[in-house]
Structure formats: structure tokens, C-alpha cells
Short mmCIF file of C-alpha atoms in Angstrom, two decimals:
data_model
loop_
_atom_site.label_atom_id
_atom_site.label_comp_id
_atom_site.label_asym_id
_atom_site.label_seq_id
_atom_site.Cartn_x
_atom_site.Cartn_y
_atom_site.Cartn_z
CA UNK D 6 -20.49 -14.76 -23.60
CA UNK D 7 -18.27 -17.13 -22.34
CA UNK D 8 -15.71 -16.36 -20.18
CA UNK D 9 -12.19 -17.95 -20.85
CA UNK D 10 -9.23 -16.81 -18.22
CA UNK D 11 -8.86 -14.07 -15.74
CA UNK D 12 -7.29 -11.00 -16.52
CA UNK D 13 -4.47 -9.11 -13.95
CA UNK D 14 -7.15 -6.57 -12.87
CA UNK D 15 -9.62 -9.89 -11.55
CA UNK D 16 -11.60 -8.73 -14.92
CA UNK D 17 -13.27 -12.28 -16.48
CA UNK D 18 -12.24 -12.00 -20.47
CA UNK D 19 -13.94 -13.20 -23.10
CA UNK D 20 -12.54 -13.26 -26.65
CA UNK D 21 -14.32 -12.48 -29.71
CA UNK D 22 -13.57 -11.63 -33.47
CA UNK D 23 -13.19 -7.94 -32.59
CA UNK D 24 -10.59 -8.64 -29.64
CA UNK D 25 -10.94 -9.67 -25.67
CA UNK D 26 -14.13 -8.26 -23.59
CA UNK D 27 -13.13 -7.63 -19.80
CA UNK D 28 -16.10 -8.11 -17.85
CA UNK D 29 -15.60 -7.25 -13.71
CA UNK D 30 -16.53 -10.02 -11.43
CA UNK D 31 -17.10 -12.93 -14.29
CA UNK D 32 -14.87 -16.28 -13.77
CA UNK D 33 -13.60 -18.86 -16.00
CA UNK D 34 -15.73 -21.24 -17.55
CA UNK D 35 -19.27 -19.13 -16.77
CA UNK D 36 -21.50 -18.44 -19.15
CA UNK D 37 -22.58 -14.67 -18.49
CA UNK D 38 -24.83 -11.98 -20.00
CA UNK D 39 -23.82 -8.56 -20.12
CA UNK D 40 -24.33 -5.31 -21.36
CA UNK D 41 -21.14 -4.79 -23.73
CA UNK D 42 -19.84 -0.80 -24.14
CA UNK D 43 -16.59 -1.28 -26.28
CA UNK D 44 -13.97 -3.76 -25.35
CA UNK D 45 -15.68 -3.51 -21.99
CA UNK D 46 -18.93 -5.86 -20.26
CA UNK D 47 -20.98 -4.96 -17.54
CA UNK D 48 -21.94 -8.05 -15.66
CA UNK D 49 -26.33 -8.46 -15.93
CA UNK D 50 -26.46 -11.68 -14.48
CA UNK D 51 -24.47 -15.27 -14.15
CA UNK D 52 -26.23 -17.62 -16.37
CA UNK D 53 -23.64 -20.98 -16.10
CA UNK D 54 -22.04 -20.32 -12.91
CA UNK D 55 -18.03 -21.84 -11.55
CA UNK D 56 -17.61 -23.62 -9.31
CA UNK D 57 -15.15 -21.54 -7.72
CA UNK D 58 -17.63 -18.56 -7.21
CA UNK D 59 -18.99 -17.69 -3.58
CA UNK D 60 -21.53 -15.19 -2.36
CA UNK D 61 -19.76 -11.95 -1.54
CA UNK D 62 -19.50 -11.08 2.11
CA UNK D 63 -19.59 -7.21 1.80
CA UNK D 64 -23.38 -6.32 0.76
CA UNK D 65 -21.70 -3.00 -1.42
CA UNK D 66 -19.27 -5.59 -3.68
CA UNK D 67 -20.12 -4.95 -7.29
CA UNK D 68 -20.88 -1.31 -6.39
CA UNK D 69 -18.11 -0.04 -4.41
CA UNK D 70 -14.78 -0.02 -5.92
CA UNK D 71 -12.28 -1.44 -3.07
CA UNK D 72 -12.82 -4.93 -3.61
CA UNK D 73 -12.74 -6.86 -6.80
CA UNK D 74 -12.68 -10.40 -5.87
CA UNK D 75 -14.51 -11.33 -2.90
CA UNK D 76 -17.46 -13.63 -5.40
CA UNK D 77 -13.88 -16.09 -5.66
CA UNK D 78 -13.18 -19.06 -3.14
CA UNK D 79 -10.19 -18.29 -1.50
CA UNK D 80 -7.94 -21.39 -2.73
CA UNK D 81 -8.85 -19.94 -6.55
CA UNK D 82 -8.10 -16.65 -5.66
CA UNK D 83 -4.59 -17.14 -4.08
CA UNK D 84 -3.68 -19.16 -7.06
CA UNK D 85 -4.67 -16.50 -9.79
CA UNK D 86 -2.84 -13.75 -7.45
CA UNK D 87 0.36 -16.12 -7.21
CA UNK D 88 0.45 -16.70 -11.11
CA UNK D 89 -0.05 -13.69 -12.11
CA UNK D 90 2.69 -12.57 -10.45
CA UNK D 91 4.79 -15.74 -12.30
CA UNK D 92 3.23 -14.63 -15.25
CA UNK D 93 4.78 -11.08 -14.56
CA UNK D 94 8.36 -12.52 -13.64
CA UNK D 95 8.13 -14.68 -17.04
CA UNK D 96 7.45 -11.82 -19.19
CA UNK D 97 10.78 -9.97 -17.51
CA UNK D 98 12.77 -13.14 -18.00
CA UNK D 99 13.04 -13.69 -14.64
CA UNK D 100 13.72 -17.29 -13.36
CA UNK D 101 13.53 -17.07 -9.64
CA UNK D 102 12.03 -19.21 -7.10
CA UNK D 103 8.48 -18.24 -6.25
CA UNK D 104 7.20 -18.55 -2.61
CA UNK D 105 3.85 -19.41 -1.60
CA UNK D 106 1.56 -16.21 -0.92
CA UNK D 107 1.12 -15.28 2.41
CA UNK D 108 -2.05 -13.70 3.85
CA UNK D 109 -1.04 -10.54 5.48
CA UNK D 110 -4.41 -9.08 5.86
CA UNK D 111 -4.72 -10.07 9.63
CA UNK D 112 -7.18 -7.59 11.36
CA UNK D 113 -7.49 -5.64 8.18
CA UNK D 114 -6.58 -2.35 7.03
CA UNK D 115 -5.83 0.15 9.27
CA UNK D 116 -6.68 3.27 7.13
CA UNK D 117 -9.32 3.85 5.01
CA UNK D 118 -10.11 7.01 2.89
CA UNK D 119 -13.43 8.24 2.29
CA UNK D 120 -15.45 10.58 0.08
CA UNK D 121 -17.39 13.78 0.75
CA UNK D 122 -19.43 15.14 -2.72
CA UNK D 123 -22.18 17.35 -3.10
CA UNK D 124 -23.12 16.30 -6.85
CA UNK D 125 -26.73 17.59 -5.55
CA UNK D 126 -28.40 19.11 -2.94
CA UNK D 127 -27.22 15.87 -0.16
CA UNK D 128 -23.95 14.78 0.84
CA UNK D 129 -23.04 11.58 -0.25
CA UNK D 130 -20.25 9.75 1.67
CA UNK D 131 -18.21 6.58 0.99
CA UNK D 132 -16.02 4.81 -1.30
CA UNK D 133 -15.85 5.65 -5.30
CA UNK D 134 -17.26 3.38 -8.07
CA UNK D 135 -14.73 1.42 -9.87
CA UNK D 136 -13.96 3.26 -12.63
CA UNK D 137 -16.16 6.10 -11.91
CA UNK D 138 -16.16 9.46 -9.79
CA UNK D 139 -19.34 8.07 -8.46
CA UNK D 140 -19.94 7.84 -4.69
CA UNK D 141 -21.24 4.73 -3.25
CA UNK D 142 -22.71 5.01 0.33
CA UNK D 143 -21.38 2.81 2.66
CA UNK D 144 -22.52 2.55 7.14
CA UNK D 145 -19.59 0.20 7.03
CA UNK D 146 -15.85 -1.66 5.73
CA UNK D 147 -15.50 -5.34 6.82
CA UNK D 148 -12.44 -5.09 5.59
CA UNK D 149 -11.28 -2.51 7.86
CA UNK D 150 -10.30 -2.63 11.43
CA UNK D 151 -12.96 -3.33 13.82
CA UNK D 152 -12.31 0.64 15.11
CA UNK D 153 -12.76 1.32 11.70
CA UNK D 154 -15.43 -0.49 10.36
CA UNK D 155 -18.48 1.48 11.62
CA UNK D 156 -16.95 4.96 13.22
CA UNK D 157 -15.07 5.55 9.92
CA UNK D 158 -17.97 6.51 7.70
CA UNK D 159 -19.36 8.23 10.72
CA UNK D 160 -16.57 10.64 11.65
CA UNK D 161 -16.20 11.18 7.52
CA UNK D 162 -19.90 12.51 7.31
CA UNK D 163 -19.59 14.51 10.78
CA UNK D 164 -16.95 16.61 8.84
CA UNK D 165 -18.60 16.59 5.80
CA UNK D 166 -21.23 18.21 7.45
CA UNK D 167 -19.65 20.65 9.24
CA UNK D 168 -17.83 21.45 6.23
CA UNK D 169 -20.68 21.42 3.72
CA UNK D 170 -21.05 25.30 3.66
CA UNK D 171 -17.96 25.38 1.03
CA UNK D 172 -19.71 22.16 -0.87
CA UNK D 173 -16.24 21.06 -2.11
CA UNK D 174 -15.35 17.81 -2.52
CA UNK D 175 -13.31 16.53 0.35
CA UNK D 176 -11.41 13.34 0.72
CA UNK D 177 -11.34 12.17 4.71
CA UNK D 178 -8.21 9.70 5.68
CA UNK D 179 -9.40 8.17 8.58
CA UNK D 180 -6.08 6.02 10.31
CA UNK D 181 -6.36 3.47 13.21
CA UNK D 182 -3.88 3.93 16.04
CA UNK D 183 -3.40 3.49 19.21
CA UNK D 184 -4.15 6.61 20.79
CA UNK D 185 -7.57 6.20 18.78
CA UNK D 186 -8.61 8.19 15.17
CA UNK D 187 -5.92 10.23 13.30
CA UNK D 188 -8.24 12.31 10.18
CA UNK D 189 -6.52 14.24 7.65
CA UNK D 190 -8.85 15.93 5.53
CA UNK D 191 -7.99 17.01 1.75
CA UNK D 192 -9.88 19.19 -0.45
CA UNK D 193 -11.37 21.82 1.44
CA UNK D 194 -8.67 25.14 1.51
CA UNK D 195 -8.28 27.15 3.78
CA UNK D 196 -10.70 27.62 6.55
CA UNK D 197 -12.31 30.08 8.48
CA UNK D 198 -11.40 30.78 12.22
CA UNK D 199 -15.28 29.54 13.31
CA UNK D 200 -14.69 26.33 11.18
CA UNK D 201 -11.63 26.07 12.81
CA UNK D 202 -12.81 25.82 16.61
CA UNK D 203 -15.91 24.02 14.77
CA UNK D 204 -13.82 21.25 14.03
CA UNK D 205 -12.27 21.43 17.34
CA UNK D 206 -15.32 20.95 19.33
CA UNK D 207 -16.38 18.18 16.61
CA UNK D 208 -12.82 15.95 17.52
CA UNK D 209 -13.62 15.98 20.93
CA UNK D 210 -17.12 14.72 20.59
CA UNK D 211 -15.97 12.27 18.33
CA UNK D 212 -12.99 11.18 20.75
CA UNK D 213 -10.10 11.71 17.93
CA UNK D 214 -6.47 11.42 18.54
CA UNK D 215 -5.81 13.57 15.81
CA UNK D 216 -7.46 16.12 13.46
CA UNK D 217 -5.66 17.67 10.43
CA UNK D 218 -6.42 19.99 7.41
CA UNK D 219 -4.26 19.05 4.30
CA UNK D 220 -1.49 18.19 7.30
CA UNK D 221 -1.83 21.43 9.25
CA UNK D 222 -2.80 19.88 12.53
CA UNK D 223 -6.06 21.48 13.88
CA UNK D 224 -6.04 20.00 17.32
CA UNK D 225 -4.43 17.03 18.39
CA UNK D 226 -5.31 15.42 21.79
CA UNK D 227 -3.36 12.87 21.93
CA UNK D 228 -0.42 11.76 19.71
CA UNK D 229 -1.68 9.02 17.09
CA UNK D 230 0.74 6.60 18.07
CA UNK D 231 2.21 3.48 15.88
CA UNK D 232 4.50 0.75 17.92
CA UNK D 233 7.11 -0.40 15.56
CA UNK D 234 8.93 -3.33 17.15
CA UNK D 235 10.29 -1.43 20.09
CA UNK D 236 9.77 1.92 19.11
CA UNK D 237 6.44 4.79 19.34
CA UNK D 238 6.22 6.54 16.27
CA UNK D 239 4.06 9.20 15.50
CA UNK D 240 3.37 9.60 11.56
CA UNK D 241 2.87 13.09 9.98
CA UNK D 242 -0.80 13.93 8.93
CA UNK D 243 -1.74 11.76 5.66
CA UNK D 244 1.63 10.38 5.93
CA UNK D 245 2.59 6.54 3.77
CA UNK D 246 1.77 3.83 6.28
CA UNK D 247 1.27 0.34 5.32
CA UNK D 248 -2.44 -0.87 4.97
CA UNK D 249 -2.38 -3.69 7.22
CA UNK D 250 -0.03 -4.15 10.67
CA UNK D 251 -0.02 -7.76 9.31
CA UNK D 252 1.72 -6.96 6.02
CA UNK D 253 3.91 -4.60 7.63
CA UNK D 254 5.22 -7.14 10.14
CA UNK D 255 5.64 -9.73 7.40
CA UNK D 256 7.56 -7.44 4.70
CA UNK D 257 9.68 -6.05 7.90
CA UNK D 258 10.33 -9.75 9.04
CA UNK D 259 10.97 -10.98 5.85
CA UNK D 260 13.59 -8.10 5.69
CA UNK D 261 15.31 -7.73 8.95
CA UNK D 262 16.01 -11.82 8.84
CA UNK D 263 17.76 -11.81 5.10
CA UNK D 264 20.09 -8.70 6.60
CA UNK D 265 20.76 -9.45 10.09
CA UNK D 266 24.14 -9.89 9.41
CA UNK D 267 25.08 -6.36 7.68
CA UNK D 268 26.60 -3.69 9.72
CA UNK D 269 25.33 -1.06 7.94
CA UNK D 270 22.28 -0.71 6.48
CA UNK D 271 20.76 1.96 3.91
CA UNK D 272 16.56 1.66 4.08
CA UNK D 273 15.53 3.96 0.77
CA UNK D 274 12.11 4.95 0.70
CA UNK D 275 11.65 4.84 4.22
CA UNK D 276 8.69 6.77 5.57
CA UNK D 277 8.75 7.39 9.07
CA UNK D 278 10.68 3.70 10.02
CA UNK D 279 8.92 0.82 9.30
CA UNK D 280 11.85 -0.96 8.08
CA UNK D 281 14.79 1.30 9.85
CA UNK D 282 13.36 0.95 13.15
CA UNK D 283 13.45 -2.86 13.32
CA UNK D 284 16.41 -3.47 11.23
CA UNK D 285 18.37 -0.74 14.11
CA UNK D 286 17.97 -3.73 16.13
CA UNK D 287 21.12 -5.48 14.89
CA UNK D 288 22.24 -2.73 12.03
CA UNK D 289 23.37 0.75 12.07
CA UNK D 290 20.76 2.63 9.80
CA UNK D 291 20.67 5.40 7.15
CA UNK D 292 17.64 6.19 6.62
CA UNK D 293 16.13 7.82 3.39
CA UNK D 294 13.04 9.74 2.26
CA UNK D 295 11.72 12.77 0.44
CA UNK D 296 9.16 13.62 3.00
CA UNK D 297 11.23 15.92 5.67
CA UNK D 298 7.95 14.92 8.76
CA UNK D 299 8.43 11.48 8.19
CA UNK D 300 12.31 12.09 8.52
CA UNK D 301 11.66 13.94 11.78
CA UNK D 302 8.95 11.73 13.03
CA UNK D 303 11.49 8.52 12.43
CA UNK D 304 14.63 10.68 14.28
CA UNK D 305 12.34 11.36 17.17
CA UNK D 306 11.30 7.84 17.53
CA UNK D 307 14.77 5.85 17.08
CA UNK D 308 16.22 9.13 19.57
CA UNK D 309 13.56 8.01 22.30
CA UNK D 310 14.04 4.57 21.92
CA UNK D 311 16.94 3.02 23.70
CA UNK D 312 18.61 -0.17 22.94
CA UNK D 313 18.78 0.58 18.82
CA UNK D 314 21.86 1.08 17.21
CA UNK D 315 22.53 4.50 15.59
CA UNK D 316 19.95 5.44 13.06
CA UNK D 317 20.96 8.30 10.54
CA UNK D 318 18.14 10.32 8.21
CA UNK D 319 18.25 12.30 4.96
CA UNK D 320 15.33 13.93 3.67
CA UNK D 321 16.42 13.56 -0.56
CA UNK D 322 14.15 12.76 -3.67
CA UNK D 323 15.59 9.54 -4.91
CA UNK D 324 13.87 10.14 -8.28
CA UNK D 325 16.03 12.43 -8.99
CA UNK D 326 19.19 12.45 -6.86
CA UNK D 327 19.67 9.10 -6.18
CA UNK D 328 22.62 7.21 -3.60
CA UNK D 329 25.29 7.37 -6.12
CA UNK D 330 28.98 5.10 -6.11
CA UNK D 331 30.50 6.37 -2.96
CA UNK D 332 27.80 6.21 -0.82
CA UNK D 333 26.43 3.23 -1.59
CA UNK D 334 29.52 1.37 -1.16
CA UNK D 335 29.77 2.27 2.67
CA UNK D 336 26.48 -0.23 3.14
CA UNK D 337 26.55 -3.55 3.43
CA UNK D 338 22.88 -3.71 2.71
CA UNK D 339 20.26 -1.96 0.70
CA UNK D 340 16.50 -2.36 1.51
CA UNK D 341 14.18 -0.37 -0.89
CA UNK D 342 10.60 -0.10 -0.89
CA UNK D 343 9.52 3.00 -3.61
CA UNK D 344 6.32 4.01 -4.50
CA UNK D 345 4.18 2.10 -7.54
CA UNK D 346 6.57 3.36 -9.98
CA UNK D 347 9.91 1.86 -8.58
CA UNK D 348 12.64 2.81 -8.48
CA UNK D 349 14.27 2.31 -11.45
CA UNK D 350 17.22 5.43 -11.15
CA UNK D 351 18.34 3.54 -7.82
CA UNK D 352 18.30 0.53 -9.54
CA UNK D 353 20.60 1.72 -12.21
CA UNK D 354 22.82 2.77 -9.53
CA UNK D 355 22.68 -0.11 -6.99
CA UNK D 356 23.68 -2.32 -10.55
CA UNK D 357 26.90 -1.19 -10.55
CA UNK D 358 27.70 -0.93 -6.87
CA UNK D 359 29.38 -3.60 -4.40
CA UNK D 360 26.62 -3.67 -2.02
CA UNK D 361 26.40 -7.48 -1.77
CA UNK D 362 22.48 -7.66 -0.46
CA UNK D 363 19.39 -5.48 -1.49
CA UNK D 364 16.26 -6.22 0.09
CA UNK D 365 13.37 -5.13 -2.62
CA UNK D 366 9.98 -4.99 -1.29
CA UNK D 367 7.43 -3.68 -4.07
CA UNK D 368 3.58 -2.56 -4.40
CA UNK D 369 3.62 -3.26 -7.85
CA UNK D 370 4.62 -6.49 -9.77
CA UNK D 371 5.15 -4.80 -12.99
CA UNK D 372 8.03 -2.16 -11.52
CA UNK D 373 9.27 -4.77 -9.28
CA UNK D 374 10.27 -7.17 -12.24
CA UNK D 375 12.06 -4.35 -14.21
CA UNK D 376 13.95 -3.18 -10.97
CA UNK D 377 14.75 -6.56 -10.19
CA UNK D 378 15.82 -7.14 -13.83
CA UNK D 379 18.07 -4.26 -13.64
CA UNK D 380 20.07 -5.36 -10.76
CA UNK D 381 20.55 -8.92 -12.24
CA UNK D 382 22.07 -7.53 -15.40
CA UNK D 383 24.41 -5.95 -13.26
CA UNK D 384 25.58 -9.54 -11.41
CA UNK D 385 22.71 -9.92 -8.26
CA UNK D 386 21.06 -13.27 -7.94
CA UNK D 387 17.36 -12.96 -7.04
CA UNK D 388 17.19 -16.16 -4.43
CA UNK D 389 13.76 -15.21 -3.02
CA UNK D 390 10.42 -13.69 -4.49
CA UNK D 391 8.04 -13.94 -1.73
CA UNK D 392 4.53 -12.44 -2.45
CA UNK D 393 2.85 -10.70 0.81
CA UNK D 394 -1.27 -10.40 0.20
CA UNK D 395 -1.96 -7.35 2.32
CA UNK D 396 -4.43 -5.67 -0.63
CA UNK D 397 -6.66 -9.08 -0.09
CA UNK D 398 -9.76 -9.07 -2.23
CA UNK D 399 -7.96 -6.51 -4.55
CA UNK D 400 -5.68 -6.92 -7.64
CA UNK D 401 -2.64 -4.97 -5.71
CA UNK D 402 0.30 -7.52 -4.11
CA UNK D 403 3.35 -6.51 -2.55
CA UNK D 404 5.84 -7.99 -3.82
CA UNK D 405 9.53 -8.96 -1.49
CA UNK D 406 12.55 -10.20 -3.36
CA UNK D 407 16.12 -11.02 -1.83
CA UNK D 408 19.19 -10.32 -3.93
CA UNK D 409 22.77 -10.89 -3.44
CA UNK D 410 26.36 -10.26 -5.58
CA UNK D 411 29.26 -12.49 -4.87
CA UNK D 412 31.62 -10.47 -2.90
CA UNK D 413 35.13 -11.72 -3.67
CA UNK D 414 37.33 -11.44 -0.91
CA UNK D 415 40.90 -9.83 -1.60
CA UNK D 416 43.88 -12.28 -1.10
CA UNK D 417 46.10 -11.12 1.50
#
């Protein structure tokens, strides 16, 4: 087949009389053969190849999952992630100015999650298949952090093994901080008081900061620490964090510079202060969140650090109860960052409101574009749409848009 444009997903498609074939990790222009299953190719071998294909650097691309677009140069790859977000944008009937993408990956990501199965007699540890429940093994992430990239899938089969009597499937979150390793381990249960000091003895051998149990702390030898401008923050077990410090630093930037003339600022889907604990610098904050440790984590941190202006928390489910009328109207600027799905309630809300800025800072284009959408049919201007590349060499881009209402002033 012939491949003839690249799909949102970094999927090559090829069109034929029965509709498009997605093949993974084909490019425009090649001539490939595959083995076709549906409306779906796997990729056999490259017979007419682009000239905008390089040789992966990872030796498990094409097996593990993570990545789907390390075989592209780099210049063709932040072109296809920047129009497809224009492409996005055009489909809402968006017409707003579209920034360059910047390359937040910097050291890469901080947290990485790996799998524990027991499909057979062995353990098999790594990262998932695309599109598949199968594991692929993996020594090491060059994507990851450098105190990542090697100890990760060690500490993951260490616990694996000392968990292995149950043979359940486990999922191991293995963060980066600076206190060293903070594991939270999913899967398991409930655990028996010898597994218990088990795992115990096995984070001291292994040096972690940190060792949880679906976020019941097991042992903790030193807090797992995150600096956040000024502040030390200390996340909840398995808590949200952004996957790279870079794209963190750039979204939070990108924020704290559009509002650092508001007074009073609401951050909505906060976690434990990412946002709140940089824009404090210049703003009184309210923060907002449904997860009651990251609330008490971010309280804790803004209470220890001094210099910040007063920062306020509510743990609240913004699905369903979002900042109505009255409360919005006390801020003189919103910054929201929901999960994959948006925010689209808040949205609804924020429309009708006077707040004159909302910062929107989105993991998915798609959610973004209706949000965004939303709040221009109720009078905002969207004067920035700046795309951060912290997912590099996946399909996922954060997305951070600037809005603003005329405020008409009351004549005296």
C-alpha cells in the first residue's frame, strides 16, 4: 500500500475502495507491506521509504507502546503535532493565533508506570503493547529521567517479586523526586503483616524515599519532595503530577505571566499546586480540587512557605458542583487545567461570568477546542493557543490558551 497522510494517533493511512487502513509507524509517501486485519495494517517491512524517516533511538519502539513516533525527523514531527492541533481548532471554528510548539520534554519524564503479570509461570515486567494487554520487557526508558531510566524497571521487578506469591497483576508508579524514588503500587489488595515488613526491608535496600500500597504509605524514609518555584511540596501516593518538570515550568510560566496582574486568582483543577503555588507569588489564590491529599499537601506547602500571598483550598468535584455566579465573580482570574475530558460544566459557567481572564491549559486538543468554544460564545477572545510538547514522541499535547472579556468600566 501506499501511504497518503498521517492520521492524529501518528497512524500512516492508506485509502482504499473499502475505506482508510491505519497502519502504526508508516509515513507519507512510503510504499509499505503489511499484514491487513480490518481497517487496520500491521507494518512487515518499508519497501519505498520517506525521506523524513530516521532509525528509532529506543531498541523496544514498534513493540512497546509509549512511543509512537520516534522513526520521524524531528522538524516533520513538530509540524504534524502543530497541525493537527490547527486541524482540531478548524474543525471547532476556532480562528485563533497558533504559536510555535515548544519542546517541554527537557530531562524527560519524571514518572513512569510499569507492569507486573504472571500470564505464565515468569514474571514479565515493563510497558504494555500498543493496543494490547501484552507486556513488553524493557532493562530501560530513554525517555525517562536519568534516575529513572535503569532503577525503574529494577525496583518494579524487586516488588513484583516479592509480591509474586498473590500472582496478581500489579501496576508499579515509580516517581522521580528529590528525596529519591516515591512507588505506589496498584493491584495487589490487601497485604499480609510479613509482606508488609517484606516490603519494608526491600525500600531500604533499594534506597526509596517513599513506598505505598494503593496510597496507604508502607514506610516512608524520607518525604518525596517536589520544589515548586519557592515552595517543597510533598504529593500524595499516585497523586496527578505533570510528566516532565520542563512542561510544568512552561504551562506554569506561560500562566503566571498572562495573570500577573489579577488580585485574585481561582486555579480549578489544581492538584497539589503546580499552578497556585507560583501564581501566590503576585495573586491571592483559591485553590480547587477533588482530591482532599492533594488539598492538604498544597495547604501544607503554601503554610510553610513564606513570602506567598494567601492561598485558600477546597476539596469539591467540579464535574458535578462546579464554581457557580457568585463565586466566580469575586476572581479576577480563572486558570483551569481538568483532566482529558475538560471541563465542559465549568465552562458553561465561566461563559456567563465577568471574570475578564481564564487561563486554559489542556491534555487534550479535542476537549480543549469545545471548552474554548464555549467560553467564546459567551464573549472571551482566545488571543493565545500555545502548544507545550511534554508527551514528545507520543500523539498527546498539552494544549495552553489565553482568554479575555472586555470589562466595561462603570461611568462615575
Amino acid at each position: 500500500m501506499t501511504i497518503k497522510r498521517l492520521g492524529a494517533k501518528a497512524d500512516g493511512i492508506a485509502e482504499t475502495e473499502n475505506g482508510p487502513v491505519f497502519v502504526p509507524y508508516a509515513l507519507p509517501g512510503e510504499t509499505v507491506l503489511i499484514e491487513r486485519e480490518g481497517s487496520r495494517g500491521r507494518l512487515l517491512s518499508v519497501e519505498a521509504a520517506s525521506p523524513e524517516r530516521e532509525t528509532p533511538f529506543c531498541p523496544y519502539f514498534g513493540e512497546c507502546g509509549g512511543c509512537a513516533t520516534q522513526h520521524m525527523r524531528h522538524g516533520f514531527y513538530q509540524t504534524w503535532k502543530q497541525e493537527t492541533l490547527a486541524h482540531t481548532l478548524r474543525q471547532a471554528r476556532i480562528d485563533a493565533p497558533l504559536e510555535p510548539l515548544i519542546d517541554a520534554h527537557g530531562e524527560g519524564r519524571r514518572r513512569v508506570t510499569l507492569h507486573v503479570r504472571f500470564p505464565d509461570r515468569a514474571m514479565h515486567v515493563g510497558f504494555m503493547a500498543a493496543r494490547s494487554h501484552h507486556v513488553v520487557e524493557i532493562d530501560h526508558c530513554p525517555i525517562a529521567v536519568q534516575a529513572l531510566q535503569r532503577q525503574a524497571p529494577i525496583v518494579a521487578r524487586a516488588i513484583g517479586k516479592h509480591l509474586s506469591a498473590a500472582r496478581k497483576p500489579l501496576d508499579v508508579q515509580i516517581t522521580a523526586t528529590e528525596s529519591g524514588l516515591d512507588v505506589d503500587v496498584r493491584g495487589h489488595g490487601p497485604i499480609t503483616d510479613k509482606d508488609r515488613f517484606s516490603l519494608i526491608d526491600l525500600a531500604a535496600s533499594l534506597d526509596l524515599a517513599r513506598l505505598s500500597l494503593h496510597g496507604d504509605v508502607i514506610v516512608e524514609r524520607r518525604p518525596p519532595a517536589i520544589t515548586v518555584s519557592r515552595a517543597s511540596v510533598v504529593p500524595p501516593p499516585g497523586s496527578f503530577l505533570q510528566a516532565t518538570q520542563s512542561g510544568e515550568e512552561t504551562m506554569a510560566a506561560l500562566a503566571t505571566d498572562a495573570c500577573q496582574r489579577a488580585k485574585r486568582v481561582a486555579d480549578l483543577f489544581s492538584g497539589c499546586g503546580p499552578f497556585a503555588l507560583r501564581l501566590a507569588e503576585k495573586s491571592e489564590v483559591h485553590a480547587v480540587e477533588t482530591d482532599k491529599a492533594s488539598m492538604v499537601a498544597l495547604d501544607k506547602a503554601a503554610r510553610a512557605t513564606p513570602g506567598l500571598r494567601r492561598v485558600s483550598v477546597e476539596a469539591r468535584d467540579l464535574f458535578r458542583r462546579p464554581l457557580l455566579l457568585p463565586e466566580l465573580n469575586t476572581f479576577d482570574a480563572v486558570v483551569i487545567d481538568p483532566p482529558r475530558a475538560g471541563a465542559e460544566a465549568q465552562a458553561q459557567q465561566l461563559a456567563v461570568s465577568k471574570v475578564p481572564l481564564v487561563v486554559s491549559v489542556s491534555c487534550d486538543a479535542a476537549t480543549f477546542a469545545r471548552d474554548a468554544a464555549i467560553l467564546m460564545g459567551g464573549g472571551y477572545r482566545l488571543e493565545r493557543v500555545v502548544p507545550v510538547d511534554q508527551f514528545k514522541y507520543s500523539p498527546h499535547l498539552e494544549v495552553v490558551g489565553i482568554l479575555r472579556r472586555d470589562v466595561v468600566k462603570k461611568r462615575r
